PDB file of C-alpha atoms and ligand atoms in Angstrom:
ATOM      1  CA  MET A 330       0.051   0.302  -0.356  1.00 98.00           C
ATOM      2  CA  ARG A 331       0.946   3.517  -0.358  1.00 98.00           C
ATOM      3  CA  VAL A 332       0.179   6.845  -0.484  1.00 98.00           C
ATOM      4  CA  LEU A 333       1.443   9.558  -1.541  1.00 98.00           C
ATOM      5  CA  VAL A 334       0.167  13.725  -0.072  1.00 98.00           C
ATOM      6  CA  MET A 335       2.494  16.715  -1.799  1.00 98.00           C
ATOM      7  CA  LEU A 336       3.816  19.094   0.804  1.00 98.00           C
ATOM      8  CA  ASP A 337       1.211  21.917  -0.639  1.00 97.00           C
ATOM      9  CA  GLY A 338      -1.769  19.149   0.426  1.00 97.00           C
ATOM     10  CA  THR A 339      -2.504  17.618  -3.223  1.00 98.00           C
ATOM     11  CA  VAL A 340      -3.760  14.133  -2.500  1.00 98.00           C
ATOM     12  CA  ALA A 341      -1.130  11.739  -5.410  1.00 98.00           C
ATOM     13  CA  ASP A 342      -0.591   8.688  -7.129  1.00 98.00           C
ATOM     14  CA  PRO A 343       2.063   7.615  -5.814  1.00 98.00           C
ATOM     15  CA  GLU A 344       2.291   5.527  -9.220  1.00 97.00           C
ATOM     16  CA  ALA A 345       1.909   8.281 -11.630  1.00 97.00           C
ATOM     17  CA  ALA A 346       5.471  11.074 -11.846  1.00 96.00           C
ATOM     18  CA  HIS A 347       5.504  13.991 -10.022  1.00 97.00           C
ATOM     19  CA  ILE A 348       8.842  14.992  -9.998  1.00 96.00           C
ATOM     20  CA  ARG A 349      11.326  16.718 -12.521  1.00 97.00           C
ATOM     21  CA  VAL A 350      13.836  16.540 -14.048  1.00 97.00           C
ATOM     22  CA  ASP A 351      15.885  18.631 -13.312  1.00 98.00           C
ATOM     23  CA  ASP A 352      14.716  18.918  -9.215  1.00 98.00           C
ATOM     24  CA  LEU A 353      18.479  18.990  -7.407  1.00 98.00           C
ATOM     25  CA  GLY A 354      17.207  16.420  -5.178  1.00 98.00           C
ATOM     26  CA  LEU A 355      16.948  13.787  -7.873  1.00 97.00           C
ATOM     27  CA  MET A 356      20.036  15.478  -9.690  1.00 97.00           C
ATOM     28  CA  ARG A 357      22.262  16.321  -7.062  1.00 97.00           C
ATOM     29  CA  GLY A 358      20.822  14.509  -3.653  1.00 98.00           C
ATOM     30  CA  ASP A 359      19.974  17.966  -2.569  1.00 98.00           C
ATOM     31  CA  GLY A 360      17.899  17.544   0.116  1.00 98.00           C
ATOM     32  CA  VAL A 361      17.032  15.903   2.741  1.00 98.00           C
ATOM     33  CA  PHE A 362      14.065  13.183   4.341  1.00 98.00           C
ATOM     34  CA  GLU A 363      12.951  11.126   7.528  1.00 98.00           C
ATOM     35  CA  THR A 364      11.416   8.253   7.827  1.00 98.00           C
ATOM     36  CA  ILE A 365       8.515   7.807  10.959  1.00 98.00           C
ATOM     37  CA  LEU A 366       7.592   4.377  12.262  1.00 98.00           C
ATOM     38  CA  VAL A 367       3.868   5.276  12.558  1.00 98.00           C
ATOM     39  CA  VAL A 368       1.601   1.770  14.526  1.00 98.00           C
ATOM     40  CA  ASP A 369      -2.213   2.036  15.130  1.00 97.00           C
ATOM     41  CA  GLY A 370      -2.122   5.354  12.915  1.00 97.00           C
ATOM     42  CA  LYS A 371       0.388   6.862  16.050  1.00 98.00           C
ATOM     43  CA  PRO A 372       3.398   8.307  14.243  1.00 98.00           C
ATOM     44  CA  ARG A 373       6.638   7.537  16.179  1.00 98.00           C
ATOM     45  CA  GLU A 374       8.531  10.265  18.462  1.00 98.00           C
ATOM     46  CA  LEU A 375       6.986  13.128  15.063  1.00 98.00           C
ATOM     47  CA  ASP A 376       8.264  16.173  17.047  1.00 98.00           C
ATOM     48  CA  LEU A 377      11.423  14.579  17.001  1.00 98.00           C
ATOM     49  CA  HIS A 378      12.285  14.021  13.505  1.00 98.00           C
ATOM     50  CA  LEU A 379       9.961  17.222  12.313  1.00 98.00           C
ATOM     51  CA  ASP A 380      12.641  19.217  14.286  1.00 98.00           C
ATOM     52  CA  ARG A 381      15.483  16.939  12.984  1.00 98.00           C
ATOM     53  CA  LEU A 382      14.300  17.255   9.123  1.00 98.00           C
ATOM     54  CA  ALA A 383      14.536  21.492  10.500  1.00 98.00           C
ATOM     55  CA  ALA A 384      18.701  20.546  11.885  1.00 98.00           C
ATOM     56  CA  SER A 385      19.077  18.397   8.753  1.00 98.00           C
ATOM     57  CA  ALA A 386      17.027  21.588   6.094  1.00 98.00           C
ATOM     58  CA  ALA A 387      19.448  24.205   8.181  1.00 98.00           C
ATOM     59  CA  LYS A 388      22.222  22.126   7.842  1.00 98.00           C
ATOM     60  CA  LEU A 389      22.087  21.904   3.960  1.00 98.00           C
ATOM     61  CA  GLU A 390      20.828  25.717   4.253  1.00 98.00           C
ATOM     62  CA  LEU A 391      17.037  25.343   2.150  1.00 98.00           C
ATOM     63  CA  PRO A 392      14.085  27.189   3.615  1.00 98.00           C
ATOM     64  CA  GLU A 393      13.107  26.650   6.844  1.00 98.00           C
ATOM     65  CA  PRO A 394      10.231  23.324   6.791  1.00 98.00           C
ATOM     66  CA  ASP A 395       7.108  24.343   7.208  1.00 98.00           C
ATOM     67  CA  ARG A 396       5.839  22.144  10.248  1.00 98.00           C
ATOM     68  CA  VAL A 397       2.539  22.695  10.262  1.00 98.00           C
ATOM     69  CA  ALA A 398       2.885  21.693   6.379  1.00 98.00           C
ATOM     70  CA  TRP A 399       4.843  18.641   6.661  1.00 98.00           C
ATOM     71  CA  GLN A 400       2.409  18.415   9.755  1.00 98.00           C
ATOM     72  CA  HIS A 401      -0.751  18.243   7.640  1.00 98.00           C
ATOM     73  CA  ALA A 402       0.960  16.708   5.064  1.00 98.00           C
ATOM     74  CA  VAL A 403       1.402  13.544   7.976  1.00 98.00           C
ATOM     75  CA  GLU A 404      -2.303  13.978   8.442  1.00 98.00           C
ATOM     76  CA  ALA A 405      -3.570  12.930   5.473  1.00 98.00           C
ATOM     77  CA  VAL A 406      -1.165  10.587   4.554  1.00 98.00           C
ATOM     78  CA  LEU A 407      -2.547   8.536   8.538  1.00 98.00           C
ATOM     79  CA  GLU A 408      -6.048   9.198   7.402  1.00 98.00           C
ATOM     80  CA  ARG A 409      -5.746   7.971   4.288  1.00 98.00           C
ATOM     81  CA  TRP A 410      -3.654   4.477   5.575  1.00 98.00           C
ATOM     82  CA  THR A 411      -5.455   0.736   6.674  1.00 98.00           C
ATOM     83  CA  GLU A 412      -2.946  -1.065   8.010  1.00 98.00           C
ATOM     84  CA  PRO A 413      -1.318  -1.384  11.077  1.00 97.00           C
ATOM     85  CA  GLU A 414       1.862  -0.367  10.787  1.00 98.00           C
ATOM     86  CA  CYS A 415       3.271   2.294   7.936  1.00 98.00           C
ATOM     87  CA  ALA A 416       6.665   3.747   6.472  1.00 98.00           C
ATOM     88  CA  LEU A 417       5.516   7.347   6.110  1.00 98.00           C
ATOM     89  CA  LYS A 418       8.973   8.685   4.170  1.00 98.00           C
ATOM     90  CA  LEU A 419       9.053  13.122   4.274  1.00 99.00           C
ATOM     91  CA  VAL A 420      10.809  14.362   1.786  1.00 98.00           C
ATOM     92  CA  TYR A 421      12.209  17.700   0.656  1.00 98.00           C
ATOM     93  CA  THR A 422      14.375  19.123  -1.530  1.00 98.00           C
ATOM     94  CA  ARG A 423      15.853  21.875  -3.007  1.00 98.00           C
ATOM     95  CA  GLY A 424      13.915  21.469  -5.652  1.00 98.00           C
ATOM     96  CA  PRO A 425      14.659  22.214  -9.571  1.00 98.00           C
ATOM     97  CA  GLU A 426      17.463  23.620 -10.724  1.00 95.00           C
ATOM     98  CA  ASP A 427      17.099  26.791 -11.179  1.00 95.00           C
ATOM     99  CA  THR A 428      14.082  28.305  -8.550  1.00 97.00           C
ATOM    100  CA  ASP A 429      12.492  29.014  -6.163  1.00 94.00           C
ATOM    101  CA  GLU A 430      10.797  26.275  -5.268  1.00 96.00           C
ATOM    102  CA  VAL A 431      11.020  23.551  -2.809  1.00 98.00           C
ATOM    103  CA  THR A 432       9.688  19.871  -3.412  1.00 98.00           C
ATOM    104  CA  GLY A 433       7.931  18.095  -0.535  1.00 98.00           C
ATOM    105  CA  PHE A 434       5.817  15.178   0.136  1.00 98.00           C
ATOM    106  CA  ALA A 435       4.554  12.392   1.732  1.00 98.00           C
ATOM    107  CA  LEU A 436       4.634   8.952   1.184  1.00 98.00           C
ATOM    108  CA  GLY A 437       3.677   6.304   3.400  1.00 98.00           C
ATOM    109  CA  MET A 438       4.424   2.688   2.556  1.00 98.00           C
ATOM    110  CA  SER A 439       3.858  -0.875   3.744  1.00 98.00           C
ATOM    111  CA  ILE A 440       6.320  -2.129   5.675  1.00 98.00           C
ATOM    112  CA  GLY A 441       7.730  -5.758   3.800  1.00 95.00           C
ATOM    113  CA  GLU A 442       8.047  -9.600   5.907  1.00 96.00           C
ATOM    114  CA  GLN A 443      11.946  -9.328   5.462  1.00 95.00           C
ATOM    115  CA  VAL A 444      11.865  -6.070   8.331  1.00 97.00           C
ATOM    116  CA  HIS A 445       9.970  -7.837  10.439  1.00 96.00           C
ATOM    117  CA  GLU A 446      11.960 -11.059   9.786  1.00 96.00           C
ATOM    118  CA  LEU A 447      14.799  -9.436  11.054  1.00 94.00           C
ATOM    119  CA  ARG A 448      12.916  -7.036  13.832  1.00 95.00           C
ATOM    120  CA  ARG A 449      12.437 -10.657  15.772  1.00 94.00           C
ATOM    121  CA  THR A 450      15.563 -12.723  14.204  1.00 95.00           C
ATOM    122  CA  GLY A 451      18.697  -9.857  14.620  1.00 96.00           C
ATOM    123  CA  VAL A 452      21.281  -9.104  12.685  1.00 97.00           C
ATOM    124  CA  SER A 453      24.590  -9.878  12.151  1.00 98.00           C
ATOM    125  CA  ALA A 454      26.570  -7.440  10.998  1.00 98.00           C
ATOM    126  CA  VAL A 455      30.237  -5.913  10.485  1.00 98.00           C
ATOM    127  CA  THR A 456      32.822  -3.020  11.350  1.00 98.00           C
ATOM    128  CA  LEU A 457      33.331  -0.945   8.109  1.00 98.00           C
ATOM    129  CA  GLU A 458      35.844   2.149   8.554  1.00 98.00           C
ATOM    130  CA  ARG A 459      33.851   5.147   7.349  1.00 97.00           C
ATOM    131  CA  GLY A 460      37.369   6.822   7.444  1.00 96.00           C
ATOM    132  CA  ILE A 461      36.853   9.899   9.840  1.00 96.00           C
ATOM    133  CA  ASP A 462      37.583  10.802  13.502  1.00 96.00           C
ATOM    134  CA  PRO A 463      35.256  11.859  15.622  1.00 93.00           C
ATOM    135  CA  GLY A 464      36.536  16.266  15.622  1.00 95.00           C
ATOM    136  CA  LEU A 465      35.438  16.499  12.084  1.00 98.00           C
ATOM    137  CA  ALA A 466      31.633  17.719  12.405  1.00 97.00           C
ATOM    138  CA  GLU A 467      32.279  20.287  14.113  1.00 96.00           C
ATOM    139  CA  ARG A 468      35.845  21.388  12.015  1.00 97.00           C
ATOM    140  CA  ALA A 469      33.895  20.050   8.153  1.00 98.00           C
ATOM    141  CA  PRO A 470      30.186  21.086   8.475  1.00 96.00           C
ATOM    142  CA  TRP A 471      30.648  21.650   4.976  1.00 97.00           C
ATOM    143  CA  LEU A 472      30.661  17.532   5.109  1.00 97.00           C
ATOM    144  CA  LEU A 473      27.224  17.408   6.871  1.00 98.00           C
ATOM    145  CA  LEU A 474      28.086  14.751   8.991  1.00 97.00           C
ATOM    146  CA  GLY A 475      24.407  14.502  10.999  1.00 97.00           C
ATOM    147  CA  ALA A 476      22.669  15.327   8.857  1.00 98.00           C
ATOM    148  CA  LYS A 477      19.426  12.793   7.439  1.00 98.00           C
ATOM    149  CA  SER A 478      20.790  14.605   3.331  1.00 98.00           C
ATOM    150  CA  LEU A 479      19.764  12.506   0.847  1.00 98.00           C
ATOM    151  CA  SER A 480      22.707  11.407  -0.412  1.00 97.00           C
ATOM    152  CA  TYR A 481      23.264   7.517   1.549  1.00 97.00           C
ATOM    153  CA  ALA A 482      24.337   6.169  -1.976  1.00 97.00           C
ATOM    154  CA  LEU A 483      27.122   5.447   0.584  1.00 97.00           C
ATOM    155  CA  ASN A 484      25.379   4.935   3.844  1.00 98.00           C
ATOM    156  CA  MET A 485      23.930   1.784   1.124  1.00 98.00           C
ATOM    157  CA  ALA A 486      27.087   0.641  -0.278  1.00 98.00           C
ATOM    158  CA  ALA A 487      27.866  -0.039   2.600  1.00 98.00           C
ATOM    159  CA  GLY A 488      24.964  -2.826   3.042  1.00 98.00           C
ATOM    160  CA  ARG A 489      25.991  -4.162   0.385  1.00 98.00           C
ATOM    161  CA  GLU A 490      29.618  -4.585   1.726  1.00 98.00           C
ATOM    162  CA  ALA A 491      28.138  -5.828   4.450  1.00 98.00           C
ATOM    163  CA  LYS A 492      26.554  -8.565   2.433  1.00 98.00           C
ATOM    164  CA  ARG A 493      29.303  -9.155   0.543  1.00 98.00           C
ATOM    165  CA  ARG A 494      31.277 -10.239   4.037  1.00 98.00           C
ATOM    166  CA  GLY A 495      28.018 -12.593   5.081  1.00 98.00           C
ATOM    167  CA  ALA A 496      26.849  -9.592   6.786  1.00 98.00           C
ATOM    168  CA  GLN A 497      23.353  -7.818   7.100  1.00 98.00           C
ATOM    169  CA  GLU A 498      24.333  -4.626   8.560  1.00 98.00           C
ATOM    170  CA  VAL A 499      27.309  -2.367   9.694  1.00 98.00           C
ATOM    171  CA  ILE A 500      29.031  -0.580  12.284  1.00 98.00           C
ATOM    172  CA  PHE A 501      30.575   2.414  10.494  1.00 98.00           C
ATOM    173  CA  THR A 502      34.579   2.518  12.660  1.00 98.00           C
ATOM    174  CA  ALA A 503      36.139   5.527  13.249  1.00 98.00           C
ATOM    175  CA  SER A 504      39.733   6.494  12.523  1.00 97.00           C
ATOM    176  CA  ASP A 505      40.694   5.939  16.402  1.00 97.00           C
ATOM    177  CA  GLY A 506      38.597   2.687  16.075  1.00 95.00           C
ATOM    178  CA  THR A 507      36.023   4.430  18.199  1.00 98.00           C
ATOM    179  CA  VAL A 508      32.100   2.944  17.115  1.00 98.00           C
ATOM    180  CA  LEU A 509      29.654   5.737  15.367  1.00 98.00           C
ATOM    181  CA  GLU A 510      26.200   4.238  13.710  1.00 98.00           C
ATOM    182  CA  GLY A 511      25.123   1.604  11.117  1.00 98.00           C
ATOM    183  CA  PRO A 512      24.368   3.727   8.063  1.00 98.00           C
ATOM    184  CA  THR A 513      20.648   4.112   9.042  1.00 98.00           C
ATOM    185  CA  SER A 514      20.533   2.615  12.559  1.00 98.00           C
ATOM    186  CA  THR A 515      22.411   4.345  15.891  1.00 98.00           C
ATOM    187  CA  VAL A 516      24.435   1.513  18.007  1.00 98.00           C
ATOM    188  CA  VAL A 517      23.001   1.264  21.413  1.00 98.00           C
ATOM    189  CA  LEU A 518      24.951  -1.276  24.004  1.00 97.00           C
ATOM    190  CA  ALA A 519      22.922  -2.696  27.127  1.00 97.00           C
ATOM    191  CA  SER A 520      26.179  -3.333  29.995  1.00 95.00           C
ATOM    192  CA  GLY A 521      24.593  -4.012  33.675  1.00 94.00           C
ATOM    193  CA  ASN A 522      22.261  -1.495  34.189  1.00 95.00           C
ATOM    194  CA  THR A 523      23.929   0.533  31.690  1.00 98.00           C
ATOM    195  CA  LEU A 524      22.252   1.884  28.236  1.00 98.00           C
ATOM    196  CA  ARG A 525      25.284   3.299  26.436  1.00 98.00           C
ATOM    197  CA  THR A 526      24.551   4.750  22.684  1.00 98.00           C
ATOM    198  CA  PRO A 527      27.142   7.483  20.844  1.00 98.00           C
ATOM    199  CA  PRO A 528      27.461  11.317  20.759  1.00 98.00           C
ATOM    200  CA  ALA A 529      25.998  12.602  17.733  1.00 97.00           C
ATOM    201  CA  GLN A 530      28.818  15.841  18.186  1.00 96.00           C
ATOM    202  CA  ILE A 531      31.162  13.048  17.551  1.00 97.00           C
ATOM    203  CA  GLY A 532      29.160  13.398  13.071  1.00 97.00           C
ATOM    204  CA  ILE A 533      26.758  11.066  14.120  1.00 98.00           C
ATOM    205  CA  LEU A 534      23.204  10.906  13.261  1.00 98.00           C
ATOM    206  CA  PRO A 535      20.765  11.618  16.661  1.00 98.00           C
ATOM    207  CA  GLY A 536      18.395   8.998  15.920  1.00 98.00           C
ATOM    208  CA  THR A 537      14.294   9.056  18.321  1.00 98.00           C
ATOM    209  CA  THR A 538      13.952   5.218  18.624  1.00 98.00           C
ATOM    210  CA  GLN A 539      17.263   5.504  20.217  1.00 98.00           C
ATOM    211  CA  ALA A 540      16.101   8.676  22.938  1.00 98.00           C
ATOM    212  CA  GLY A 541      13.267   6.723  22.486  1.00 98.00           C
ATOM    213  CA  LEU A 542      14.123   3.612  24.801  1.00 98.00           C
ATOM    214  CA  PHE A 543      16.062   5.980  26.458  1.00 98.00           C
ATOM    215  CA  ARG A 544      13.344   8.119  27.871  1.00 98.00           C
ATOM    216  CA  ALA A 545      12.580   4.740  28.630  1.00 98.00           C
ATOM    217  CA  ALA A 546      14.467   2.619  30.421  1.00 98.00           C
ATOM    218  CA  GLU A 547      15.510   5.628  32.817  1.00 98.00           C
ATOM    219  CA  ARG A 548      12.316   5.505  33.999  1.00 97.00           C
ATOM    220  CA  ALA A 549      12.137   2.284  33.882  1.00 97.00           C
ATOM    221  CA  GLY A 550      15.520   2.446  36.099  1.00 98.00           C
ATOM    222  CA  TRP A 551      18.678   2.583  33.737  1.00 98.00           C
ATOM    223  CA  THR A 552      21.205   4.578  34.049  1.00 98.00           C
ATOM    224  CA  CYS A 553      21.805   5.973  30.435  1.00 98.00           C
ATOM    225  CA  THR A 554      24.834   7.677  29.104  1.00 98.00           C
ATOM    226  CA  THR A 555      25.818   9.228  25.689  1.00 98.00           C
ATOM    227  CA  GLU A 556      30.293   8.110  25.644  1.00 97.00           C
ATOM    228  CA  SER A 557      32.398   7.324  23.499  1.00 97.00           C
ATOM    229  CA  ILE A 558      32.105   3.579  22.698  1.00 98.00           C
ATOM    230  CA  ALA A 559      35.793   1.638  21.514  1.00 98.00           C
ATOM    231  CA  VAL A 560      35.022  -1.473  18.442  1.00 98.00           C
ATOM    232  CA  GLU A 561      35.997  -3.947  21.731  1.00 97.00           C
ATOM    233  CA  ASP A 562      33.422  -2.316  23.940  1.00 97.00           C
ATOM    234  CA  LEU A 563      30.595  -4.302  21.633  1.00 97.00           C
ATOM    235  CA  PHE A 564      32.019  -7.437  21.819  1.00 97.00           C
ATOM    236  CA  THR A 565      31.764  -7.303  25.665  1.00 96.00           C
ATOM    237  CA  ALA A 566      28.551  -5.668  26.041  1.00 97.00           C
ATOM    238  CA  ASP A 567      25.179  -7.469  27.364  1.00 97.00           C
ATOM    239  CA  VAL A 568      23.912  -6.966  24.351  1.00 97.00           C
ATOM    240  CA  VAL A 569      24.416  -4.591  21.078  1.00 98.00           C
ATOM    241  CA  MET A 570      21.831  -3.814  19.238  1.00 98.00           C
ATOM    242  CA  VAL A 571      20.823  -1.402  16.255  1.00 98.00           C
ATOM    243  CA  ALA A 572      18.364   1.124  16.924  1.00 98.00           C
ATOM    244  CA  SER A 573      15.809   2.712  13.648  1.00 98.00           C
ATOM    245  CA  SER A 574      12.698   3.034  12.877  1.00 98.00           C
ATOM    246  CA  VAL A 575      11.164   1.563  11.122  1.00 98.00           C
ATOM    247  CA  ARG A 576      13.390  -1.596  12.668  1.00 97.00           C
ATOM    248  CA  LYS A 577      12.529  -0.738  15.440  1.00 98.00           C
ATOM    249  CA  ILE A 578      14.989  -1.836  18.207  1.00 98.00           C
ATOM    250  CA  THR A 579      17.025  -4.806  16.497  1.00 97.00           C
ATOM    251  CA  ARG A 580      19.088  -7.271  18.646  1.00 97.00           C
ATOM    252  CA  VAL A 581      23.000  -8.207  16.527  1.00 97.00           C
ATOM    253  CA  HIS A 582      23.995 -11.796  17.116  1.00 97.00           C
ATOM    254  CA  THR A 583      27.117 -11.943  15.527  1.00 98.00           C
ATOM    255  CA  LEU A 584      29.704  -8.837  15.373  1.00 98.00           C
ATOM    256  CA  ASP A 585      32.499  -9.475  12.766  1.00 98.00           C
ATOM    257  CA  GLY A 586      31.626 -12.933  12.344  1.00 98.00           C
ATOM    258  CA  LYS A 587      31.552 -13.682  15.969  1.00 98.00           C
ATOM    259  CA  GLN A 588      29.022 -14.531  17.786  1.00 96.00           C
ATOM    260  CA  LEU A 589      27.903 -12.522  20.528  1.00 96.00           C
ATOM    261  CA  GLY A 590      25.877 -13.793  24.066  1.00 83.00           C
ATOM    262  CA  ASP A 591      23.300 -14.691  24.480  1.00 79.00           C
ATOM    263  CA  SER A 592      21.623 -11.483  25.063  1.00 82.00           C
ATOM    264  CA  SER A 593      17.829 -12.569  23.429  1.00 89.00           C
ATOM    265  CA  ALA A 594      16.555 -12.080  27.003  1.00 93.00           C
ATOM    266  CA  LEU A 595      17.940  -8.803  28.224  1.00 95.00           C
ATOM    267  CA  HIS A 596      17.085  -7.748  24.514  1.00 96.00           C
ATOM    268  CA  GLU A 597      13.098  -9.137  24.638  1.00 96.00           C
ATOM    269  CA  GLN A 598      13.083  -6.435  28.221  1.00 97.00           C
ATOM    270  CA  LEU A 599      14.295  -3.752  26.776  1.00 97.00           C
ATOM    271  CA  CYS A 600      11.952  -4.191  23.443  1.00 98.00           C
ATOM    272  CA  ALA A 601       9.028  -4.394  25.233  1.00 98.00           C
ATOM    273  CA  LEU A 602       9.940  -1.100  27.473  1.00 97.00           C
ATOM    274  CA  TYR A 603      10.623   1.015  24.222  1.00 98.00           C
ATOM    275  CA  GLU A 604       6.941  -0.514  23.162  1.00 98.00           C
ATOM    276  CA  ALA A 605       5.026   0.526  26.264  1.00 97.00           C
ATOM    277  CA  GLU A 606       6.044   3.912  24.861  1.00 96.00           C
ATOM    278  CA  TYR A 607       3.872   4.519  23.032  1.00 95.00           C
TER     279      TYR A 607
HETATM  280  N1  PLP B1062      22.293   6.778  11.719  1.00 90.25           N
HETATM  281  C1  PLP B1062      21.051   7.393  10.485  1.00 90.25           C
HETATM  282  C2  PLP B1062      22.233   7.167   9.173  1.00 90.25           C
HETATM  283  C3  PLP B1062      20.174   6.739  10.275  1.00 90.25           C
HETATM  284  O1  PLP B1062      20.222   7.009   8.929  1.00 90.25           O
HETATM  285  C4  PLP B1062      18.794   6.669  10.971  1.00 90.25           C
HETATM  286  C5  PLP B1062      17.830   6.532  10.611  1.00 90.25           C
HETATM  287  O2  PLP B1062      17.257   6.021   9.547  1.00 90.25           O
HETATM  288  C6  PLP B1062      19.209   6.198  11.956  1.00 90.25           C
HETATM  289  C7  PLP B1062      20.888   6.518  12.782  1.00 90.25           C
HETATM  290  C8  PLP B1062      18.035   6.138  13.238  1.00 90.25           C
HETATM  291  O3  PLP B1062      17.588   7.116  13.701  1.00 90.25           O
HETATM  292  P1  PLP B1062      16.051   6.977  13.714  1.00 90.25           P
HETATM  293  O4  PLP B1062      15.512   5.494  14.837  1.00 90.25           O
HETATM  294  O5  PLP B1062      15.095   8.767  13.998  1.00 90.25           O
HETATM  295  O6  PLP B1062      15.415   6.781  12.676  1.00 90.25           O
END
């Protein structure tokens, strides 16, 4: 199932063409996006997603997104949505070349069985170098590290590299050997009664799913910290997880070919906390 609503409120045919060939989002990946999980008609972390859309747009020096128009577009998709879950994409580009028009649309999409399976079974992951150091994001803002831009070809290529290596997921590492993030996920690990995730300032995207999990876990008595994580910490943690809106909190059962400890009970406990948040 697909439902498409343009940013001006027009409900459009999702099978038809609507974007000009000279749209800079298409020509140069010059735009930003969000993917929001909707369950039983309720979008999860909508405010955080709209905040992040605005933050990404600011990094790309795009016109500030019209928050009310985006909220209306989201509502218009959800009014027409009939399945229990939806992956709702918001796409916002610089628009056609040599115009002042931005392009924006909200597209609801069904969630495939493959995603449900990954949520259940967990994933095997490989660490891959990203070639950046933790201070680069601050030194070089033009690299747009930490913006959810449409330029995701690198992230997709990393996924294919993981597949070539027999794995399903990637954990990017920085040049100093610390953990960054997945191509489309935040890394979270649990050790004892503490949840840890790397800080966004090192050039990664602040995750909305991780934020929801931390909020729920803190209320349940967990200590939640944002701090530098060494790759070795992943091998000794009680559970390693990758968090992302559509895949939710997915367990990493194998890393670089080594099986991680059997953490399924702890993972289930954390997933239950996360679900109870909504
Ligand atoms: N990091 C990157 C690079 C991502 O693309 C994503 C989501 O797609 C995330 C982290 C997780 O963010 P969220 O939990 O808000 O989906």
